[in-house]
């Protein structure tokens, strides 16, 4: 099985360890992993900003880059939702691309849901000491319906206790939302951090790096002692790097 790894911009530029963790998990699941060098942004920032021509250009480039893969997997619910849900709608008015976009979208998956639902992974060999809370990103939960899959695999991690916050609230990142409305985004993040602290968890885990960067940044500015990690790093046992936003020195 040839699985194309869509690395995502944030992982590539800010947290490459997530990409390597995703690679390891896919290989452990029996996939022949392809990482096209010419891949770039999924086009979501342009799409959300109303720049449809730019979004279409990026969508076509992505489809071409991964066209020979059996599946396309992204360690991000946000990017996976763009590939799987929005590409067909975005290119529906171009007959030459509509069918290709639909076929492409059907093969796109978020990383953990792919491991559980496509590859049938039921356990991982990993260890992570501590108490953590899992944050469902809006795209993963609401657009892709992903919720039980990360919890199922995290439940197999030795030494890890998983707590629930009891809410499905947004972290406040929302892509360009946190740039356009920073005060509102910060308030939402504060509420999310407070909900996590009430569980007694010392770490926030999530499948979307954007959420984790926003929460880690808010925690640092607000003096909240809580760490943030991508679920792929924990499941792959790639915990050598400091938590997101922490000093690497």
mmCIF file of C-alpha atoms in Angstrom:
data_model
loop_
_atom_site.group_PDB
_atom_site.id
_atom_site.type_symbol
_atom_site.label_atom_id
_atom_site.label_comp_id
_atom_site.label_asym_id
_atom_site.label_seq_id
_atom_site.Cartn_x
_atom_site.Cartn_y
_atom_site.Cartn_z
ATOM 1 C CA UNK A 1 0.000 0.000 0.000
ATOM 2 C CA UNK A 2 1.460 3.360 -1.084
ATOM 3 C CA UNK A 3 0.506 6.033 1.417
ATOM 4 C CA UNK A 4 1.391 9.587 0.514
ATOM 5 C CA UNK A 5 2.287 11.682 3.554
ATOM 6 C CA UNK A 6 0.919 15.210 3.253
ATOM 7 C CA UNK A 7 3.253 16.875 5.742
ATOM 8 C CA UNK A 8 1.362 20.218 6.109
ATOM 9 C CA UNK A 9 2.936 23.678 6.241
ATOM 10 C CA UNK A 10 2.937 23.999 10.029
ATOM 11 C CA UNK A 11 4.608 20.634 10.558
ATOM 12 C CA UNK A 12 7.204 21.315 7.876
ATOM 13 C CA UNK A 13 8.114 24.771 9.165
ATOM 14 C CA UNK A 14 7.521 24.587 12.913
ATOM 15 C CA UNK A 15 7.398 20.973 14.163
ATOM 16 C CA UNK A 16 9.132 18.509 11.806
ATOM 17 C CA UNK A 17 9.168 15.889 14.563
ATOM 18 C CA UNK A 18 5.414 15.413 13.946
ATOM 19 C CA UNK A 19 6.147 14.506 10.333
ATOM 20 C CA UNK A 20 8.767 11.950 11.322
ATOM 21 C CA UNK A 21 6.404 10.495 13.919
ATOM 22 C CA UNK A 22 3.667 10.189 11.276
ATOM 23 C CA UNK A 23 6.141 8.500 8.936
ATOM 24 C CA UNK A 24 7.052 5.954 11.600
ATOM 25 C CA UNK A 25 3.425 5.205 12.443
ATOM 26 C CA UNK A 26 2.528 4.660 8.792
ATOM 27 C CA UNK A 27 5.507 2.395 8.221
ATOM 28 C CA UNK A 28 4.693 0.415 11.363
ATOM 29 C CA UNK A 29 1.185 -0.020 9.924
ATOM 30 C CA UNK A 30 2.666 -1.706 6.849
ATOM 31 C CA UNK A 31 2.587 1.221 4.436
ATOM 32 C CA UNK A 32 5.121 2.109 1.793
ATOM 33 C CA UNK A 33 5.280 5.827 2.542
ATOM 34 C CA UNK A 34 5.756 8.369 -0.225
ATOM 35 C CA UNK A 35 6.618 11.988 0.619
ATOM 36 C CA UNK A 36 6.438 14.030 -2.610
ATOM 37 C CA UNK A 37 9.067 16.764 -2.605
ATOM 38 C CA UNK A 38 6.871 19.079 -4.666
ATOM 39 C CA UNK A 39 3.986 19.137 -2.188
ATOM 40 C CA UNK A 40 3.073 22.499 -0.701
ATOM 41 C CA UNK A 41 0.172 24.145 1.135
ATOM 42 C CA UNK A 42 -3.275 22.533 0.881
ATOM 43 C CA UNK A 43 -4.704 25.944 0.039
ATOM 44 C CA UNK A 44 -6.879 26.336 3.104
ATOM 45 C CA UNK A 45 -5.627 29.838 4.098
ATOM 46 C CA UNK A 46 -6.374 31.138 0.614
ATOM 47 C CA UNK A 47 -9.711 29.308 0.499
ATOM 48 C CA UNK A 48 -10.822 30.719 3.858
ATOM 49 C CA UNK A 49 -9.788 34.203 2.771
ATOM 50 C CA UNK A 50 -11.904 34.090 -0.376
ATOM 51 C CA UNK A 51 -8.961 33.749 -2.768
ATOM 52 C CA UNK A 52 -10.494 30.933 -4.799
ATOM 53 C CA UNK A 53 -8.108 31.210 -7.762
ATOM 54 C CA UNK A 54 -5.091 30.744 -5.494
ATOM 55 C CA UNK A 55 -6.807 27.910 -3.626
ATOM 56 C CA UNK A 56 -7.607 26.150 -6.904
ATOM 57 C CA UNK A 57 -4.004 26.445 -8.050
ATOM 58 C CA UNK A 58 -2.760 24.835 -4.843
ATOM 59 C CA UNK A 59 -5.439 22.140 -4.936
ATOM 60 C CA UNK A 60 -4.473 21.110 -8.475
ATOM 61 C CA UNK A 61 -0.779 21.018 -7.553
ATOM 62 C CA UNK A 62 -1.553 18.820 -4.550
ATOM 63 C CA UNK A 63 -3.697 16.407 -6.552
ATOM 64 C CA UNK A 64 -0.944 16.038 -9.141
ATOM 65 C CA UNK A 65 1.738 15.494 -6.509
ATOM 66 C CA UNK A 66 -0.135 12.603 -4.862
ATOM 67 C CA UNK A 67 -2.003 11.137 -7.828
ATOM 68 C CA UNK A 68 -0.083 7.840 -7.851
ATOM 69 C CA UNK A 69 -0.685 7.111 -4.145
ATOM 70 C CA UNK A 70 -3.280 4.654 -2.898
ATOM 71 C CA UNK A 71 -4.042 6.929 0.059
ATOM 72 C CA UNK A 72 -3.110 10.438 1.133
ATOM 73 C CA UNK A 73 -2.627 10.900 4.871
ATOM 74 C CA UNK A 74 -2.208 14.135 6.836
ATOM 75 C CA UNK A 75 -1.291 14.552 10.520
ATOM 76 C CA UNK A 76 -3.912 17.305 10.715
ATOM 77 C CA UNK A 77 -7.690 17.201 10.798
ATOM 78 C CA UNK A 78 -7.785 20.700 9.365
ATOM 79 C CA UNK A 79 -5.730 19.937 6.260
ATOM 80 C CA UNK A 80 -7.338 16.525 5.827
ATOM 81 C CA UNK A 81 -10.773 18.170 5.830
ATOM 82 C CA UNK A 82 -9.615 20.612 3.158
ATOM 83 C CA UNK A 83 -8.366 17.760 0.975
ATOM 84 C CA UNK A 84 -11.300 15.440 1.558
ATOM 85 C CA UNK A 85 -14.294 17.778 1.777
ATOM 86 C CA UNK A 86 -13.482 21.082 0.118
ATOM 87 C CA UNK A 87 -11.435 20.084 -2.937
ATOM 88 C CA UNK A 88 -14.399 18.506 -4.769
ATOM 89 C CA UNK A 89 -16.550 21.577 -4.135
ATOM 90 C CA UNK A 90 -13.723 23.940 -5.034
ATOM 91 C CA UNK A 91 -13.082 22.283 -8.405
ATOM 92 C CA UNK A 92 -16.662 21.249 -9.210
ATOM 93 C CA UNK A 93 -17.015 23.936 -11.878
ATOM 94 C CA UNK A 94 -14.049 22.651 -13.900
ATOM 95 C CA UNK A 95 -15.007 19.434 -15.746
ATOM 96 C CA UNK A 96 -11.388 18.425 -16.347
ATOM 97 C CA UNK A 97 -10.654 18.562 -12.624
ATOM 98 C CA UNK A 98 -13.946 17.712 -10.901
ATOM 99 C CA UNK A 99 -13.621 13.939 -11.331
ATOM 100 C CA UNK A 100 -9.948 13.954 -10.362
ATOM 101 C CA UNK A 101 -10.714 15.981 -7.242
ATOM 102 C CA UNK A 102 -13.518 13.613 -6.206
ATOM 103 C CA UNK A 103 -11.336 10.533 -6.690
ATOM 104 C CA UNK A 104 -8.472 12.205 -4.834
ATOM 105 C CA UNK A 105 -10.675 13.292 -1.932
ATOM 106 C CA UNK A 106 -12.013 9.788 -1.370
ATOM 107 C CA UNK A 107 -8.451 8.601 -0.680
ATOM 108 C CA UNK A 108 -7.583 11.345 1.818
ATOM 109 C CA UNK A 109 -7.537 10.710 5.566
ATOM 110 C CA UNK A 110 -6.416 12.223 8.835
ATOM 111 C CA UNK A 111 -3.515 10.231 10.276
ATOM 112 C CA UNK A 112 -5.020 8.550 13.354
ATOM 113 C CA UNK A 113 -8.359 7.808 11.709
ATOM 114 C CA UNK A 114 -6.444 6.221 8.810
ATOM 115 C CA UNK A 115 -4.477 4.004 11.194
ATOM 116 C CA UNK A 116 -7.602 2.840 13.025
ATOM 117 C CA UNK A 117 -10.271 2.747 10.319
ATOM 118 C CA UNK A 118 -8.267 1.854 7.216
ATOM 119 C CA UNK A 119 -5.244 -0.073 8.468
ATOM 120 C CA UNK A 120 -7.020 -1.636 11.443
ATOM 121 C CA UNK A 121 -4.409 -0.612 14.003
ATOM 122 C CA UNK A 122 -5.679 -1.480 17.485
ATOM 123 C CA UNK A 123 -2.612 -0.805 19.636
ATOM 124 C CA UNK A 124 0.769 0.891 19.678
ATOM 125 C CA UNK A 125 4.011 0.183 21.488
ATOM 126 C CA UNK A 126 4.726 3.465 23.202
ATOM 127 C CA UNK A 127 5.240 4.852 26.677
ATOM 128 C CA UNK A 128 4.474 8.319 28.027
ATOM 129 C CA UNK A 129 4.316 8.974 31.743
ATOM 130 C CA UNK A 130 1.773 11.482 32.983
ATOM 131 C CA UNK A 131 -1.776 12.763 32.829
ATOM 132 C CA UNK A 132 -3.067 14.322 29.627
ATOM 133 C CA UNK A 133 -6.279 15.706 28.158
ATOM 134 C CA UNK A 134 -7.150 15.295 24.495
ATOM 135 C CA UNK A 135 -8.338 18.348 22.551
ATOM 136 C CA UNK A 136 -10.582 17.656 19.548
ATOM 137 C CA UNK A 137 -9.895 20.163 16.821
ATOM 138 C CA UNK A 138 -12.998 21.617 15.189
ATOM 139 C CA UNK A 139 -12.126 20.264 11.739
ATOM 140 C CA UNK A 140 -11.367 16.749 12.964
ATOM 141 C CA UNK A 141 -14.459 16.496 15.153
ATOM 142 C CA UNK A 142 -17.057 18.463 13.247
ATOM 143 C CA UNK A 143 -16.010 18.018 9.625
ATOM 144 C CA UNK A 144 -14.505 14.520 9.738
ATOM 145 C CA UNK A 145 -16.285 12.990 12.726
ATOM 146 C CA UNK A 146 -13.036 11.908 14.396
ATOM 147 C CA UNK A 147 -13.220 11.464 18.160
ATOM 148 C CA UNK A 148 -12.906 7.888 19.361
ATOM 149 C CA UNK A 149 -9.906 6.957 17.186
ATOM 150 C CA UNK A 150 -7.187 8.989 18.963
ATOM 151 C CA UNK A 151 -8.548 8.012 22.363
ATOM 152 C CA UNK A 152 -8.523 4.334 21.395
ATOM 153 C CA UNK A 153 -4.826 4.379 20.528
ATOM 154 C CA UNK A 154 -3.809 6.695 23.370
ATOM 155 C CA UNK A 155 -5.475 4.235 25.735
ATOM 156 C CA UNK A 156 -2.769 1.731 24.751
ATOM 157 C CA UNK A 157 0.145 4.022 25.672
ATOM 158 C CA UNK A 158 1.875 2.733 28.797
ATOM 159 C CA UNK A 159 2.027 5.155 31.697
ATOM 160 C CA UNK A 160 -0.470 7.602 30.186
ATOM 161 C CA UNK A 161 -3.674 8.578 31.965
ATOM 162 C CA UNK A 162 -6.175 10.311 29.706
ATOM 163 C CA UNK A 163 -8.694 12.765 31.142
ATOM 164 C CA UNK A 164 -11.726 14.335 29.472
ATOM 165 C CA UNK A 165 -12.512 18.047 29.766
ATOM 166 C CA UNK A 166 -16.209 17.464 29.241
ATOM 167 C CA UNK A 167 -16.487 20.024 26.446
ATOM 168 C CA UNK A 168 -15.975 20.199 22.689
ATOM 169 C CA UNK A 169 -15.078 23.865 22.629
ATOM 170 C CA UNK A 170 -12.829 25.423 20.014
ATOM 171 C CA UNK A 171 -9.326 26.367 21.162
ATOM 172 C CA UNK A 172 -9.671 29.788 19.518
ATOM 173 C CA UNK A 173 -7.088 29.290 16.777
ATOM 174 C CA UNK A 174 -9.401 29.014 13.793
ATOM 175 C CA UNK A 175 -6.655 29.655 11.254
ATOM 176 C CA UNK A 176 -6.918 33.336 10.289
ATOM 177 C CA UNK A 177 -9.469 33.917 13.073
ATOM 178 C CA UNK A 178 -6.773 34.289 15.738
ATOM 179 C CA UNK A 179 -5.037 36.886 13.567
ATOM 180 C CA UNK A 180 -8.181 38.888 12.810
ATOM 181 C CA UNK A 181 -9.671 38.626 16.306
ATOM 182 C CA UNK A 182 -6.763 38.066 18.726
ATOM 183 C CA UNK A 183 -8.614 39.176 21.863
ATOM 184 C CA UNK A 184 -11.491 36.760 21.275
ATOM 185 C CA UNK A 185 -9.100 33.967 20.292
ATOM 186 C CA UNK A 186 -7.086 34.483 23.474
ATOM 187 C CA UNK A 187 -10.207 34.420 25.644
ATOM 188 C CA UNK A 188 -11.328 31.144 24.075
ATOM 189 C CA UNK A 189 -7.865 29.659 24.607
ATOM 190 C CA UNK A 190 -7.911 30.732 28.258
ATOM 191 C CA UNK A 191 -11.216 28.916 28.731
ATOM 192 C CA UNK A 192 -9.824 25.779 27.106
ATOM 193 C CA UNK A 193 -6.695 25.866 29.283
ATOM 194 C CA UNK A 194 -8.819 26.322 32.396
ATOM 195 C CA UNK A 195 -10.957 23.321 31.424
ATOM 196 C CA UNK A 196 -7.838 21.203 31.005
ATOM 197 C CA UNK A 197 -6.374 22.342 34.326
ATOM 198 C CA UNK A 198 -9.578 21.359 36.120
ATOM 199 C CA UNK A 199 -9.015 17.753 35.034
ATOM 200 C CA UNK A 200 -5.618 17.668 36.692
ATOM 201 C CA UNK A 201 -3.899 17.048 33.347
ATOM 202 C CA UNK A 202 -0.429 18.465 32.816
ATOM 203 C CA UNK A 203 -0.384 17.971 29.043
ATOM 204 C CA UNK A 204 -2.701 18.749 26.142
ATOM 205 C CA UNK A 205 -2.665 16.327 23.214
ATOM 206 C CA UNK A 206 -4.266 16.984 19.846
ATOM 207 C CA UNK A 207 -4.102 15.960 16.218
ATOM 208 C CA UNK A 208 -3.815 19.535 14.919
ATOM 209 C CA UNK A 209 -0.617 21.516 15.291
ATOM 210 C CA UNK A 210 -2.404 24.837 14.792
ATOM 211 C CA UNK A 211 -4.498 24.266 17.916
ATOM 212 C CA UNK A 212 -1.440 23.196 19.893
ATOM 213 C CA UNK A 213 0.632 26.197 18.835
ATOM 214 C CA UNK A 214 -2.190 28.544 19.825
ATOM 215 C CA UNK A 215 -2.716 26.864 23.199
ATOM 216 C CA UNK A 216 1.020 26.625 23.931
ATOM 217 C CA UNK A 217 1.514 30.285 23.069
ATOM 218 C CA UNK A 218 -1.397 31.375 25.239
ATOM 219 C CA UNK A 219 -0.195 29.213 28.124
ATOM 220 C CA UNK A 220 3.271 30.746 27.894
ATOM 221 C CA UNK A 221 1.959 34.322 27.858
ATOM 222 C CA UNK A 222 -0.521 33.668 30.653
ATOM 223 C CA UNK A 223 1.946 31.790 32.857
ATOM 224 C CA UNK A 224 -0.079 28.564 32.764
ATOM 225 C CA UNK A 225 2.082 25.522 33.439
ATOM 226 C CA UNK A 226 0.860 23.053 30.867
ATOM 227 C CA UNK A 227 2.631 21.377 27.961
ATOM 228 C CA UNK A 228 1.351 20.597 24.480
ATOM 229 C CA UNK A 229 2.207 17.694 22.182
ATOM 230 C CA UNK A 230 0.903 16.274 18.930
ATOM 231 C CA UNK A 231 -0.768 12.889 19.279
ATOM 232 C CA UNK A 232 1.516 11.386 16.613
ATOM 233 C CA UNK A 233 4.609 12.101 18.718
ATOM 234 C CA UNK A 234 3.136 10.252 21.681
ATOM 235 C CA UNK A 235 1.867 7.276 19.669
ATOM 236 C CA UNK A 236 5.222 6.923 17.902
ATOM 237 C CA UNK A 237 7.203 7.347 21.112
ATOM 238 C CA UNK A 238 9.000 10.391 19.674
ATOM 239 C CA UNK A 239 9.271 12.345 22.905
ATOM 240 C CA UNK A 240 12.919 13.416 22.794
ATOM 241 C CA UNK A 241 12.088 16.906 21.569
ATOM 242 C CA UNK A 242 10.791 19.467 24.098
ATOM 243 C CA UNK A 243 7.034 20.056 24.184
ATOM 244 C CA UNK A 244 5.671 22.600 21.713
ATOM 245 C CA UNK A 245 6.871 26.100 22.502
ATOM 246 C CA UNK A 246 9.368 25.000 25.139
ATOM 247 C CA UNK A 247 13.022 26.005 25.030
ATOM 248 C CA UNK A 248 15.044 23.486 23.033
ATOM 249 C CA UNK A 249 18.314 24.524 24.647
#
